[in-house]
Coordinates of N, CA and C in Angstrom, one line a residue:
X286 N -5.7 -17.0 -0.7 CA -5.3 -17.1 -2.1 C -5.6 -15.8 -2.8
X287 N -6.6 -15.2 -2.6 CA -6.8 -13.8 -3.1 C -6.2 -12.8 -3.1
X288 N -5.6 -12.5 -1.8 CA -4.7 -11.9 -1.6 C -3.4 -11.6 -1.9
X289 N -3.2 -13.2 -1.9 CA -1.6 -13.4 -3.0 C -1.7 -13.0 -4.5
X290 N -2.9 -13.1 -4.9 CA -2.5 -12.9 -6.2 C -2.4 -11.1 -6.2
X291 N -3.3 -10.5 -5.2 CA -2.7 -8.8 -5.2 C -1.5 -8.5 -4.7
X292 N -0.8 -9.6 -3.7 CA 0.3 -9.1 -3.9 C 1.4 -9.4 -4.8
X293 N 1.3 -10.7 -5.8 CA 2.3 -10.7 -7.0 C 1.8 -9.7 -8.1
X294 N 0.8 -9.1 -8.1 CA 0.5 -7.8 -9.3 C 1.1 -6.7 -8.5
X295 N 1.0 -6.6 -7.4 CA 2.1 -5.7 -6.7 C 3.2 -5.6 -6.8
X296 N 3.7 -6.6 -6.9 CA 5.3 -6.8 -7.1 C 5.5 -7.1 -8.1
X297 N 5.1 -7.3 -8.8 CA 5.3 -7.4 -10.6 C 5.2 -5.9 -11.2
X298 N 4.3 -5.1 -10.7 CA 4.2 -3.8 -11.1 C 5.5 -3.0 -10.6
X299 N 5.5 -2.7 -9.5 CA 7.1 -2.7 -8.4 C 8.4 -3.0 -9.7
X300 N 8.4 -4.2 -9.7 CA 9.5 -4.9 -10.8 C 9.3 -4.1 -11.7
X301 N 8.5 -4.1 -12.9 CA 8.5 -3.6 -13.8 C 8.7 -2.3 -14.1
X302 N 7.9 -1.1 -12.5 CA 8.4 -0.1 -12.7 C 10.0 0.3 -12.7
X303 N 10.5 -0.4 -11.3 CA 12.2 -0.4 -11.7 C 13.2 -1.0 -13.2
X304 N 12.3 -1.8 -13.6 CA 12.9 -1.8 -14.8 C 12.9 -0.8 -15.6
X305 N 12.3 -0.1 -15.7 CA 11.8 0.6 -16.6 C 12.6 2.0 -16.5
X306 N 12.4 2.2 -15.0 CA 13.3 3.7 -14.5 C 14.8 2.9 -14.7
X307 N 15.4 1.7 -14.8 CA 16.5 1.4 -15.1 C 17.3 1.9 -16.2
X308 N 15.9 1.4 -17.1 CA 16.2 1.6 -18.9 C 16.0 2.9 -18.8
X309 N 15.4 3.7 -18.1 CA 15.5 5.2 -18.4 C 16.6 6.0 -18.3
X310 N 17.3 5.4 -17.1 CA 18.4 6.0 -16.9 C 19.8 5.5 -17.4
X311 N 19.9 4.5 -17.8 CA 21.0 3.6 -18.7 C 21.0 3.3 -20.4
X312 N 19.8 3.9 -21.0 CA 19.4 3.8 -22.2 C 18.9 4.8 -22.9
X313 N 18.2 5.0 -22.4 CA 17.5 6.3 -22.6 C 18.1 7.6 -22.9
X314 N 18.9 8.7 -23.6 CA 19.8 9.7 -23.6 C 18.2 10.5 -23.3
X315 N 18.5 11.7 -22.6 CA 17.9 13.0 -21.8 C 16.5 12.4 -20.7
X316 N 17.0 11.0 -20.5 CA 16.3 10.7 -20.1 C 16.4 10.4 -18.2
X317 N 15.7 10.7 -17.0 CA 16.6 10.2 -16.1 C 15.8 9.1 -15.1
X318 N 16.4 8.5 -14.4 CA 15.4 7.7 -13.3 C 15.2 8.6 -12.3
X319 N 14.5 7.7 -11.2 CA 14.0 8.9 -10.1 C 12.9 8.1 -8.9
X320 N 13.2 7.7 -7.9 CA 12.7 7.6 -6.8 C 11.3 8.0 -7.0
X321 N 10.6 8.9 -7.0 CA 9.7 9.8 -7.5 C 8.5 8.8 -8.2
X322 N 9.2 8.6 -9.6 CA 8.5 8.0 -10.5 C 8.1 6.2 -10.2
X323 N 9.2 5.7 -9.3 CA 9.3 4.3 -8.6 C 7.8 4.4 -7.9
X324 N 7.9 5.2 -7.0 CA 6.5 5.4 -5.9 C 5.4 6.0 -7.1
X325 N 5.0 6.7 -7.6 CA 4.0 7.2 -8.5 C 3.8 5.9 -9.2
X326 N 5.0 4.9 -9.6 CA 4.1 3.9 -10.4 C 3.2 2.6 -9.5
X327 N 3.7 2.7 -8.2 CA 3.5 2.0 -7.0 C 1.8 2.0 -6.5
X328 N 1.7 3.6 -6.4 CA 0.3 4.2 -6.1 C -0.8 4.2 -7.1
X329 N 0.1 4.6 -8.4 CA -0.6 4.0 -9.6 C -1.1 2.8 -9.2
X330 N -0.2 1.3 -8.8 CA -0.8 -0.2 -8.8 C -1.9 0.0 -7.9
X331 N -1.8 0.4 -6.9 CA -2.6 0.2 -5.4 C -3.9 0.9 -6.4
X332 N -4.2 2.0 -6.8 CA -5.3 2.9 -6.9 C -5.8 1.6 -7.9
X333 N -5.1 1.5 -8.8 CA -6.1 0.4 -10.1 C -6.3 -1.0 -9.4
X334 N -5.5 -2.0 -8.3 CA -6.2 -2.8 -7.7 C -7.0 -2.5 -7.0
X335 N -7.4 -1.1 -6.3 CA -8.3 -1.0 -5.2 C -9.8 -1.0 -6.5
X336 N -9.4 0.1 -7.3 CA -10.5 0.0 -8.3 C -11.1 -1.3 -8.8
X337 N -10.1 -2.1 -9.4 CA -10.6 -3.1 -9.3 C -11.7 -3.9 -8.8
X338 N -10.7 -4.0 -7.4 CA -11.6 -4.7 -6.0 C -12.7 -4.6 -6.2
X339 N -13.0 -3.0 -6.0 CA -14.2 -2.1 -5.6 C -15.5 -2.9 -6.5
X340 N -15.2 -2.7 -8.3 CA -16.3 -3.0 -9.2 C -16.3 -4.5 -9.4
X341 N -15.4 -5.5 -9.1 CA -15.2 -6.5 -8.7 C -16.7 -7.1 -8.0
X342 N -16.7 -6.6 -6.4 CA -17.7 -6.6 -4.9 C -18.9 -5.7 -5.9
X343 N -18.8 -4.9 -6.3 CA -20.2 -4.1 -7.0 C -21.0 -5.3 -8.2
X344 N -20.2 -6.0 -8.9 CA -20.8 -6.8 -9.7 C -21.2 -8.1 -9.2
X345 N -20.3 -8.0 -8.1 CA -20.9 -9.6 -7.2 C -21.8 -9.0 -6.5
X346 N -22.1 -7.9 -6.2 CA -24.0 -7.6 -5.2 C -24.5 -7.2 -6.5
X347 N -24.5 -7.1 -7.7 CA -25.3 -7.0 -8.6 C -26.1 -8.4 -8.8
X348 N -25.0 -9.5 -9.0 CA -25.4 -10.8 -9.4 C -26.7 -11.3 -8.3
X349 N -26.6 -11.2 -7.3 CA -26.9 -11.1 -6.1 C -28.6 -11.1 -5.6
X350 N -28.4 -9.9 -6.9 CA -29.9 -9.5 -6.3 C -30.8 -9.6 -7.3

């Protein structure tokens, strides 16, 4: 169950980034989409779930002890 919920913030983030480079490039005047920015917002999710995780497990061995 844990897992699934990292991977729908994964793919919600994913989603949202393509939305976004959508509207960038269809709305947006001097603005453009980009492959590039799709993956950067991707690694962005991963780095802030791993963080997460991390102080997540740090406050459960806090409680702990």
């Amino acid at each position: 169950l844990q897992k699934k919920k990292y991977w729908i913030a994964f793919i919600t983030v994913f989603i949202g980034g393509g939305i976004l480079e959508f509207i960038q490039e269809f709305f947006i005047l001097g603005r453009n989409a980009s492959f590039e920015d799709q993956v950067s917002n991707c690694i962005g999710a991963i780095i802030g779930m791993l963080l997460f995780w991390i102080l997540f497990k740090m406050k459960s061995l806090q409680k702990r002890m």
